[in-house]
């Protein structure tokens, strides 16, 4: 019987900034993404995280917000109301970009896209909700998500709740600053993803 062909994965680091804890009552106000690398049967190949990127600032979808959450991003809701991208248009553009980098001739080349984040849970919650709400579908499917925090915990043989970036070996971390600008942080986390994929883990 012929061996089952394994499709490669294209890991796309995504970071979002939001003005509250959950989507719907609160808004995703910026979205950044950067291609981290490609994995196939031969292994993982890191990409230049500045090569293929996406960034949008979005118009809020409600009047509710948590001041402390908004302050993290440094974005101005009044400006976003007039200058922010329409959420439906932004999510269509993002989906098209994901499909383009995954199917194109660059790092993706026919790969299946996988969103990755640190931690992924918050960013994925907003991203998936916005994709379904405004486009009706997700280029990542319903489960194409990888949490870098879990990846590190597994390789380091640590309980998940014991993991923080400050406890990681320094060589795994990006030298870039975590600025809370969605694209800056997506690029920084793309480098973390590639370092984690190359790392053999703690010796047993």
PDB file of C-alpha atoms in Angstrom, residues 94 186 192:
ATOM      1  CA  UNK A  94      -6.018  38.529   5.953  1.00  0.00           C
ATOM      2  CA  UNK A 186       4.242  38.606  15.634  1.00  0.00           C
ATOM      3  CA  UNK A 192      10.729  32.148  19.105  1.00  0.00           C
TER       4      UNK A 192
END
